[in-house]
Coordinates of C-alpha atoms in Angstrom, one line a residue:
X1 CA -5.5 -15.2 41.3
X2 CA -2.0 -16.6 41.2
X3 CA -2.4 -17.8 44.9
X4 CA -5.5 -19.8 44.1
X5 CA -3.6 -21.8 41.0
X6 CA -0.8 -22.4 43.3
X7 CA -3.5 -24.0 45.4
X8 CA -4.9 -25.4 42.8
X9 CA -1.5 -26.5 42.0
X10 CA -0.7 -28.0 45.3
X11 CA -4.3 -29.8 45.6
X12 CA -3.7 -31.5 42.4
X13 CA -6.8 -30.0 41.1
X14 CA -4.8 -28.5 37.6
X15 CA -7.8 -26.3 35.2
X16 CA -7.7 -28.6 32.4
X17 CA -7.3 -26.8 29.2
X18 CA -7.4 -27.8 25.4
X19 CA -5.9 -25.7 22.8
X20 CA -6.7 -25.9 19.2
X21 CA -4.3 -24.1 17.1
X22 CA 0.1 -24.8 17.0
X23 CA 1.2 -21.4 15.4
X24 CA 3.5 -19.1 16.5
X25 CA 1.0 -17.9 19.2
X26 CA -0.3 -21.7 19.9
X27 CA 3.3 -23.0 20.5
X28 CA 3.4 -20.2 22.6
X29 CA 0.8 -20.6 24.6
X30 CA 1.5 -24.3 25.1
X31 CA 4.7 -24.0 26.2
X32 CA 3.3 -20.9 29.1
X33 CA 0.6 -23.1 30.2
X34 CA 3.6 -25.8 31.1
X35 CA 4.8 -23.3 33.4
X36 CA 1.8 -22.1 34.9
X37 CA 0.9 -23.6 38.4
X38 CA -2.6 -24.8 38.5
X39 CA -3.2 -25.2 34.8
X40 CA -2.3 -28.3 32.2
X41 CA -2.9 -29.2 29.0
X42 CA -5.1 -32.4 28.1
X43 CA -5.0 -32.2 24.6
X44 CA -3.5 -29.9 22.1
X45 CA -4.6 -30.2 18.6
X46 CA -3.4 -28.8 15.0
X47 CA -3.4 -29.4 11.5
X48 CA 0.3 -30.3 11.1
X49 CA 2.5 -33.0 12.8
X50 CA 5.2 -31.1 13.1
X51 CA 3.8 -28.0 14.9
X52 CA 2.0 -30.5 17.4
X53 CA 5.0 -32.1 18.1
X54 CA 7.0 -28.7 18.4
X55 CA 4.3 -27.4 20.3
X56 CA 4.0 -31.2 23.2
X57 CA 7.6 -30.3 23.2
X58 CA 7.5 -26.4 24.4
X59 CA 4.9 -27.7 26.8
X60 CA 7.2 -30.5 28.1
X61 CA 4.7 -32.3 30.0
X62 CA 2.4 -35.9 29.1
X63 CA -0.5 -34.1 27.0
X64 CA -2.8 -36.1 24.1
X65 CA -1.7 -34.3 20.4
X66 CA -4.5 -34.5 17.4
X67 CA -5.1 -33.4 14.5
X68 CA -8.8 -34.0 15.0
X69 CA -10.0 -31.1 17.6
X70 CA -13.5 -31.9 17.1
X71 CA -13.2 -35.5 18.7
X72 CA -11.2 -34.0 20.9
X73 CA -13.5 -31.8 22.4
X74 CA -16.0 -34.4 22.0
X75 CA -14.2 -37.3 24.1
X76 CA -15.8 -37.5 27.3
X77 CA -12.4 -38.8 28.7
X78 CA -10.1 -35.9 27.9
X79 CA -10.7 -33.8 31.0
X80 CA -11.3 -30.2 29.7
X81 CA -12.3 -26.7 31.2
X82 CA -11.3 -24.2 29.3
X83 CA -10.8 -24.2 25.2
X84 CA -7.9 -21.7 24.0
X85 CA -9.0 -21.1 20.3
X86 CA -5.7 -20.0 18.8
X87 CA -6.2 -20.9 14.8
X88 CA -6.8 -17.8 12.3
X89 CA -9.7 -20.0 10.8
X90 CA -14.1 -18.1 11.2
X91 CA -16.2 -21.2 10.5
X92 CA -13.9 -24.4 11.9
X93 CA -13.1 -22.1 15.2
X94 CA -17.0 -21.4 14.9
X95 CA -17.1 -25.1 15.1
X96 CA -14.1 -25.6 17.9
X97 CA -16.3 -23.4 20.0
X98 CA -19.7 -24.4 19.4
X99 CA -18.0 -28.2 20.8
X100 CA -16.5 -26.9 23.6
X101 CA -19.6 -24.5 24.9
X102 CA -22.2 -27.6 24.4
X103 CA -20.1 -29.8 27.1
X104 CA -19.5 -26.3 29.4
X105 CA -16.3 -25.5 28.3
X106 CA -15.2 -22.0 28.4
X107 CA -13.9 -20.2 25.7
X108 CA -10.9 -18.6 25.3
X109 CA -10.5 -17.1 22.0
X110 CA -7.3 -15.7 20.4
X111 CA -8.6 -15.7 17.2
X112 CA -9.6 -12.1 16.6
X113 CA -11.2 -13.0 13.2
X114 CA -13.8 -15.8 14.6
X115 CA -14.1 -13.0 17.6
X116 CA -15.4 -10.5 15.3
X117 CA -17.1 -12.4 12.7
X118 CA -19.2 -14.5 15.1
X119 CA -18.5 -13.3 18.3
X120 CA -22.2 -12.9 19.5
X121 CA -22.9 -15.5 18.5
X122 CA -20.7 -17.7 20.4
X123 CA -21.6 -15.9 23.1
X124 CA -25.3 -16.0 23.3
X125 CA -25.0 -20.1 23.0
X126 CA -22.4 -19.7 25.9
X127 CA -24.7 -17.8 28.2
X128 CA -27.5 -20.4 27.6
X129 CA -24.9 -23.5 28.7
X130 CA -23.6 -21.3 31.6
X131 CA -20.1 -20.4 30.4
X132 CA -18.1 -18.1 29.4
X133 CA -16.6 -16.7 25.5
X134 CA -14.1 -14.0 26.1
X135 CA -11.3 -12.2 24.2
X136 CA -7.8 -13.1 24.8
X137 CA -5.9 -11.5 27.9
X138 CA -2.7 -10.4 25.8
X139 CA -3.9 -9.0 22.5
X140 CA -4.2 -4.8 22.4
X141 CA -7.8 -5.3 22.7
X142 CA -7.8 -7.1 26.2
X143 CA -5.3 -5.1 27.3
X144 CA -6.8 -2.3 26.7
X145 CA -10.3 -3.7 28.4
X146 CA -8.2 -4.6 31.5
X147 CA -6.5 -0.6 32.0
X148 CA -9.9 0.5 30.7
X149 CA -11.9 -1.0 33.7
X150 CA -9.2 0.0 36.3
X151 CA -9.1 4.2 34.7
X152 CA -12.7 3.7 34.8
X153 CA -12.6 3.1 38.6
X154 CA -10.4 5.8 39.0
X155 CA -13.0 8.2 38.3
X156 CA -12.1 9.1 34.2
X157 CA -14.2 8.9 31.4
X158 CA -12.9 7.5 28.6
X159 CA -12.5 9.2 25.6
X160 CA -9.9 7.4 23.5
X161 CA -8.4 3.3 23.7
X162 CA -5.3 3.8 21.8
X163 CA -2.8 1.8 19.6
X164 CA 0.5 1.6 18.8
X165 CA 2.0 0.4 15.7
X166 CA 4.7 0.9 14.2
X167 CA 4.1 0.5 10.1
X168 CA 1.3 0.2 7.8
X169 CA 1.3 -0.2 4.8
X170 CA -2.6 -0.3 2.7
X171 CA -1.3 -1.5 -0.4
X172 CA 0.9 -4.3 0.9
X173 CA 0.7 -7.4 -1.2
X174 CA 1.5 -10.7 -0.7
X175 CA 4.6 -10.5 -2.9
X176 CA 6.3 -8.0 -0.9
X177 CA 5.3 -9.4 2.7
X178 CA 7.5 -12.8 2.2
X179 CA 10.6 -11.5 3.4
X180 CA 9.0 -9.6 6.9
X181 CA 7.0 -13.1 7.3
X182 CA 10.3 -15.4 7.2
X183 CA 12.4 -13.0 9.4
X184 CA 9.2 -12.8 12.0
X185 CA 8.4 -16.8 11.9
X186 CA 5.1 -15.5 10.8
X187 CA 2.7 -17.2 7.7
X188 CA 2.8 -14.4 4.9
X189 CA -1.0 -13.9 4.8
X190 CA -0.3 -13.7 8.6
X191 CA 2.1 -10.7 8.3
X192 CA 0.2 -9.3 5.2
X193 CA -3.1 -8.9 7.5
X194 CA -1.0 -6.9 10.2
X195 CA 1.1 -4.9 7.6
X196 CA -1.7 -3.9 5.7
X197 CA -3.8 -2.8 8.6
X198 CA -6.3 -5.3 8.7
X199 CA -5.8 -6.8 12.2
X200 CA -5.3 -3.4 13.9
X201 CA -8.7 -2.5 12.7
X202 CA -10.4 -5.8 13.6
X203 CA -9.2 -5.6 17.0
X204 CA -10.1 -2.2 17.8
X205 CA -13.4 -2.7 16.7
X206 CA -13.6 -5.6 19.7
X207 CA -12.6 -3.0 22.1
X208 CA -14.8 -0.5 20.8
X209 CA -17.8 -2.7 20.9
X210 CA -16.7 -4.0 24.5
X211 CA -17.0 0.0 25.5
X212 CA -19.6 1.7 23.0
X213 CA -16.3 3.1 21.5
X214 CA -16.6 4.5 17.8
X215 CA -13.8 5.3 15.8
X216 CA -13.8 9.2 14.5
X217 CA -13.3 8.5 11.0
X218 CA -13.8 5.5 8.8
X219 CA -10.6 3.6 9.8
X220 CA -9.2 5.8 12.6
X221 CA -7.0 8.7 12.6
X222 CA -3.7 7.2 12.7
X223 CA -1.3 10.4 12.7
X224 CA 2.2 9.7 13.2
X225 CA 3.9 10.8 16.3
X226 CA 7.6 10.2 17.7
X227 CA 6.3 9.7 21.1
X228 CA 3.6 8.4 22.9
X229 CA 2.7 12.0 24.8
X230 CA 2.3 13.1 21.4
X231 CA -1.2 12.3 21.4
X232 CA -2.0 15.4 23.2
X233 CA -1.7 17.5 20.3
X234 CA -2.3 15.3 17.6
X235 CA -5.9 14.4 18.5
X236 CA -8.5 17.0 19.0
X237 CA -10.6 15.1 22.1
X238 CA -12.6 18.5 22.1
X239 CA -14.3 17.7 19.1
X240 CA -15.3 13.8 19.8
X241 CA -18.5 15.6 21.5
X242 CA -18.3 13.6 24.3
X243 CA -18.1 10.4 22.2
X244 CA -15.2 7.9 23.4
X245 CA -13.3 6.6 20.1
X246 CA -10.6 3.8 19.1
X247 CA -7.3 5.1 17.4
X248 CA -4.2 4.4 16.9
X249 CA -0.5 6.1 16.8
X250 CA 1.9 5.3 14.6
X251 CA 5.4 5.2 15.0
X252 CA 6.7 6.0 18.8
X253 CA 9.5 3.6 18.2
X254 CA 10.2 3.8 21.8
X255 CA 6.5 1.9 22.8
X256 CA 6.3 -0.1 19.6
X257 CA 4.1 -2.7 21.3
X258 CA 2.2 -0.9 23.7
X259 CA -1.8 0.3 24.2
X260 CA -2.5 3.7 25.6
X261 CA -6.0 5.2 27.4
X262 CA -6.7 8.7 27.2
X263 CA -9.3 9.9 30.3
X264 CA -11.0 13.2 30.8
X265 CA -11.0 14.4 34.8
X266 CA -12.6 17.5 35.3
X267 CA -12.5 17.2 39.0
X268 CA -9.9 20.3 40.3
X269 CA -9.4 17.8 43.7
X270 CA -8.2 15.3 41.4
X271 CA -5.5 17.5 39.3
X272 CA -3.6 18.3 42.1
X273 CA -3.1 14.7 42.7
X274 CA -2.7 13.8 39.0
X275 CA 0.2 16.4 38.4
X276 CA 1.9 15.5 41.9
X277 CA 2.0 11.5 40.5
X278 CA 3.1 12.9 37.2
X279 CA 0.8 11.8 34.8
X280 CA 0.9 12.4 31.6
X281 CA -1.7 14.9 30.6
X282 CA -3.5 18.3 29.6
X283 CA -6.2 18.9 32.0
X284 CA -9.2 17.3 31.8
X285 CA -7.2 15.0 29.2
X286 CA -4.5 12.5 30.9
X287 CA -2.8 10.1 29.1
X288 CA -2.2 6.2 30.8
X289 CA 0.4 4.0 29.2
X290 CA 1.1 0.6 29.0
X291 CA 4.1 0.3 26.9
X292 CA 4.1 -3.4 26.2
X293 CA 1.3 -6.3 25.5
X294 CA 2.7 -9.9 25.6
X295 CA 0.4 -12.2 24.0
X296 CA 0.7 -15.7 24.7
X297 CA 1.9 -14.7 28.4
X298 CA -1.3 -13.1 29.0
X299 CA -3.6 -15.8 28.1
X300 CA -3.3 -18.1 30.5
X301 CA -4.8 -15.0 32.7
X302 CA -7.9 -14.8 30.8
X303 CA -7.9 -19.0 31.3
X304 CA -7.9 -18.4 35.2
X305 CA -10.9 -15.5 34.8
X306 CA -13.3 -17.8 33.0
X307 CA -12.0 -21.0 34.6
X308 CA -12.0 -18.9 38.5
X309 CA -14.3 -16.3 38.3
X310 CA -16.6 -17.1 35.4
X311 CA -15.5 -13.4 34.0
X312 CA -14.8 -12.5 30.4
X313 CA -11.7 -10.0 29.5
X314 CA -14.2 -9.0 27.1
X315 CA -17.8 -9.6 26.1
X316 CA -19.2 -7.3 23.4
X317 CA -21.0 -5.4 25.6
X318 CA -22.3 -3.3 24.1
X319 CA -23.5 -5.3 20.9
X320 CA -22.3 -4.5 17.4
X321 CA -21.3 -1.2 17.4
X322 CA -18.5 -1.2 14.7
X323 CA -17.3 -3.6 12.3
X324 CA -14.4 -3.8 9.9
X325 CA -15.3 -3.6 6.4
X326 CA -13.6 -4.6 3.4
X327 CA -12.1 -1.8 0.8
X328 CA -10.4 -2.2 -2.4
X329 CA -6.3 -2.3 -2.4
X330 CA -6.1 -1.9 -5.8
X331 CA -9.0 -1.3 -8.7
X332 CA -11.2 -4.2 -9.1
X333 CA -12.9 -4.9 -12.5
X334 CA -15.8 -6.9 -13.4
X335 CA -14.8 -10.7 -13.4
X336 CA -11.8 -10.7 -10.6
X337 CA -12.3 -12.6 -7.4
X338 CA -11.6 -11.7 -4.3
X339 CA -9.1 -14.8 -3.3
X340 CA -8.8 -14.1 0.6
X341 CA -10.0 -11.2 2.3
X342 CA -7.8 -10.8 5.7
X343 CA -4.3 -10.6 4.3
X344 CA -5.2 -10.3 1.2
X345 CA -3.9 -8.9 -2.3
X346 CA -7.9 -7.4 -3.6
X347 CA -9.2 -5.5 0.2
X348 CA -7.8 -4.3 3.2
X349 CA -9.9 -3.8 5.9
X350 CA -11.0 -0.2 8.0
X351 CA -12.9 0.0 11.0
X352 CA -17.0 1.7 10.6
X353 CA -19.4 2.7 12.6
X354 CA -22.2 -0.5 11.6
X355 CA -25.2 1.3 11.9
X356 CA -23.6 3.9 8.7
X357 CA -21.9 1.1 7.2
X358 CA -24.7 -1.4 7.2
X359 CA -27.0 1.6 5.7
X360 CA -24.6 1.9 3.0
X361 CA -24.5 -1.9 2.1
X362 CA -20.5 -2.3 3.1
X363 CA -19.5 -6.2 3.6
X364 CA -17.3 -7.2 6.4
X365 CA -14.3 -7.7 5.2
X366 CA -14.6 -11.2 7.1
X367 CA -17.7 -12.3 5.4
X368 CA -15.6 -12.2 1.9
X369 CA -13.3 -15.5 3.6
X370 CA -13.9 -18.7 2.1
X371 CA -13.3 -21.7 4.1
X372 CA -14.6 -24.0 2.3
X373 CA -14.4 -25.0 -1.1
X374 CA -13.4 -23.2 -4.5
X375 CA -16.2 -20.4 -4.8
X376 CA -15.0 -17.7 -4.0
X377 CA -16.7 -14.0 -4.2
X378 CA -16.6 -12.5 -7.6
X379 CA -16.9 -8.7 -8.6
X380 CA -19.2 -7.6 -11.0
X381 CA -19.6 -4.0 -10.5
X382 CA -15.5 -1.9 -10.5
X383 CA -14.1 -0.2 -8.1
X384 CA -12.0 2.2 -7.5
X385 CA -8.6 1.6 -4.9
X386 CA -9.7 2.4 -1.2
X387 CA -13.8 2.3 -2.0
X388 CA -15.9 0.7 0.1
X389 CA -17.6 -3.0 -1.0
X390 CA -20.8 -3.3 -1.2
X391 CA -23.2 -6.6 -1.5
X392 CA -24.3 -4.6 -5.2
X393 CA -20.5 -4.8 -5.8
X394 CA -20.2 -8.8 -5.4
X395 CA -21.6 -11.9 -6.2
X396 CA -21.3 -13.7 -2.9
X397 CA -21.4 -17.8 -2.5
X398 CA -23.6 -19.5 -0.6
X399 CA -21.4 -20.2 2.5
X400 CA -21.5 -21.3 5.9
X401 CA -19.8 -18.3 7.0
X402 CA -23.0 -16.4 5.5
X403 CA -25.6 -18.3 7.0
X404 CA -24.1 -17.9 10.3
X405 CA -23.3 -14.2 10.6
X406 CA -27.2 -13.8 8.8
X407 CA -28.2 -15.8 12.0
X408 CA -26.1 -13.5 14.3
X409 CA -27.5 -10.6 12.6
X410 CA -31.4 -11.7 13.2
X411 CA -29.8 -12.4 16.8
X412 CA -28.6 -9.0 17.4
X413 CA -31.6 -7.7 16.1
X414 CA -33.6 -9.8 18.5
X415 CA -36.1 -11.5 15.4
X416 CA -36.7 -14.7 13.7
X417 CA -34.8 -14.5 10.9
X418 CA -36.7 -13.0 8.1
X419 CA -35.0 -12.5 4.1
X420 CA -36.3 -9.2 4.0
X421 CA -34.7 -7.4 7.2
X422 CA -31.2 -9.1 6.9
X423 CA -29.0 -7.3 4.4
X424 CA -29.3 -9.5 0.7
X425 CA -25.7 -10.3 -0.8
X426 CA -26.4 -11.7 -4.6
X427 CA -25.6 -15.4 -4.1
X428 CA -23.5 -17.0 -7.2
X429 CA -24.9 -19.5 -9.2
X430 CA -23.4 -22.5 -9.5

């Protein structure tokens, strides 16, 4: 790969990218693609001046800044080949993407939320323009695709994609995130989401359904362990029933940013080998480590995979199998709205198996986001802390974000949308 963008490079023949999004991980990202042979910028676009110009900056090199990504991707002029979708938005990166696929622009997204949320979509409009959506390279999830695929081709089955993290915290509020979110250059609702658990679980549910993964229990396991080897007593793979899951450790200070696999190999040539290269492990059960995942660095691999190879880090495989659905932080009465719902003060969010949460009525904790104007959901039945949402739960507006994941669900179920097969949230009147 790298010898092809140095010829690329050297042919003056650059992938043309445009990235949408100048946070922390968009600045990031802008100023790696600068440094990247075979790759440039033509436009980068945000919502603030000062981030843009922070971000044309880190990238050091002539590039088109915006705060209008839609013409953008719509300008026949700005040269463009891949789209790195780096905003925390659902329904405007909905919108980035949707731009970008109908010229035959690949998709790069680093927006786990929009990934989630609307992910099959997306990718179903890609197929039928001939490109490519895909996860980001750097995130836990796509690194954990990318040591998946190899252990795979080793021989091993897998039975766990692993985490690492190194607090949570349900009950965090917004109030008491401020602080972590100034020290970490981070937006508070930012830091609140990861805090609180709500990221880790959205991510892990893109792994799992990359792989057909589940987790064990609603939200994972999570024990804490001092070390990462620790995982061979803390998790009992025998009784997974030949099920692979999603988990997560937390603590191991010494691997605070790193993604493990865990692979059964029942072959007796194979443990020889295994125990002479030292692997980690308790026959069948090894344990593969990666004890770092670097974000921005990594993306502008997954840029070259689509751009190169027309290959996706990941795809969603295999359909919905999990979502992450919204639970209470705190008892909710009649009357309270739910004001944001990924870093939020009213839900955190736990990873479920869809096919039991969708039986039960749960909402994606995704679906509760409004993006555009004031409605916002509104409970009318109480909860309890840490109980499940449910559509009986809520009065929902009538949002884009709705119709759209109701048209990804009637896509996922492979029928013409029909009221009475898709789940029924109780709109609010207005």
């Amino acid at each position: 790969m790298l010898n092809e963008l140095k010829q690329r490079e050297a042919d003056g023949n650059p992938i043309h990218v445009g990235l949408v999004g100048t946070g922390l991980m968009g600045r990031g990202i802008a100023h790696q693609i600068g440094r990247t042979p075979g790759m440039r910028l033509s436009f980068i676009a945000g919502r603030s001046e000062s981030t843009l110009g922070e971000a044309a900056r880190l990238y050091g090199k002539p590039v088109r800044v915006t705060t209008d990504a839609l013409a953008a991707l719509r300008d026949p002029a700005l040269a463009c080949d891949v789209l790195i979708e780096a905003t925390n938005s659902v329904v405007a990166a909905h919108d980035y993407c949707m731009a970008a696929i109908e010229r035959k622009v690949h998709c790069v997204l680093m927006n786990a939320e929009v990934d989630l949320m609307l992910g099959h979509l997306l990718r179903d409009a890609a197929a039928r323009h001939g490109v490519v959506v895909t996860s980001d390279a750097g995130d836990q999830h796509g690194v954990l695709a990318r040591m998946m695929e190899e252990i795979e081709m080793w021989g091993f089955e897998i039975v766990q994609a692993g985490n690492m993290k190194g607090f949570l915290d349900r009950y965090r509020t917004m109030e008491g995130s401020v602080e972590i979110a100034r020290s970490l250059n981070l937006t508070t609702r930012q830091c609140l989401a990861y805090t609180d658990g709500s990221k880790l679980n959205i991510e892990m549910s893109l792994i799992a359904n990359e792989h057909g993964l589940t987790p064990f229990v609603p939200g994972m396991q999570g024990p804490r362990a001092e070390r990462m080897e620790d995982v061979l007593d803390l998790f009992d793979f025998d009784a997974y029933g030949g099920q692979g899951r999603v988990d997560y450790i937390l603590g191991a200070r010494q691997h605070g940013g790193g993604v493990y696999v865990v692979g059964r190999c029942d072959d007796a040539f194979k443990r020889g080998y295994l125990g002479y290269y030292k692997v980690t492990g308790r026959h069948p059960y090894y344990v593969f480590l990666r004890p770092y995942h670097l974000c921005h660095l990594e993306t502008t691999r997954a840029v070259a995979m689509a751009a190169l190879y027309g290959k996706a880090v990941i795809g969603l495989r295999k359909g919905r199998v999990t979502d992450c659905y919204a639970h209470a932080k705190k008892p909710l009465q009649p009357g309270d709205t739910i004001g944001h719902a990924i870093g939020s003060d009213e839900v955190y969010g736990l990873i479920v198996t869809a096919a039991d949460a969708d039986a039960a009525g749960q909402v994606p904790q995704g679906l509760l986001d409004v993006e555009e104007g004031p409605a916002r959901p509104v409970v009318r039945r109480a909860l309890e802390r840490d109980e499940p949402l449910s559509f009986d739960h809520l009065d929902m507006p009538a949002t884009r974000l709705l119709d759209l994941w109701t048209r990804q669900q009637a896509l996922l179920a492979r029928a013409t949308p029909e009221p009475a097969t898709l789940p029924q949230p109780v709109l609010a009147v207005s």
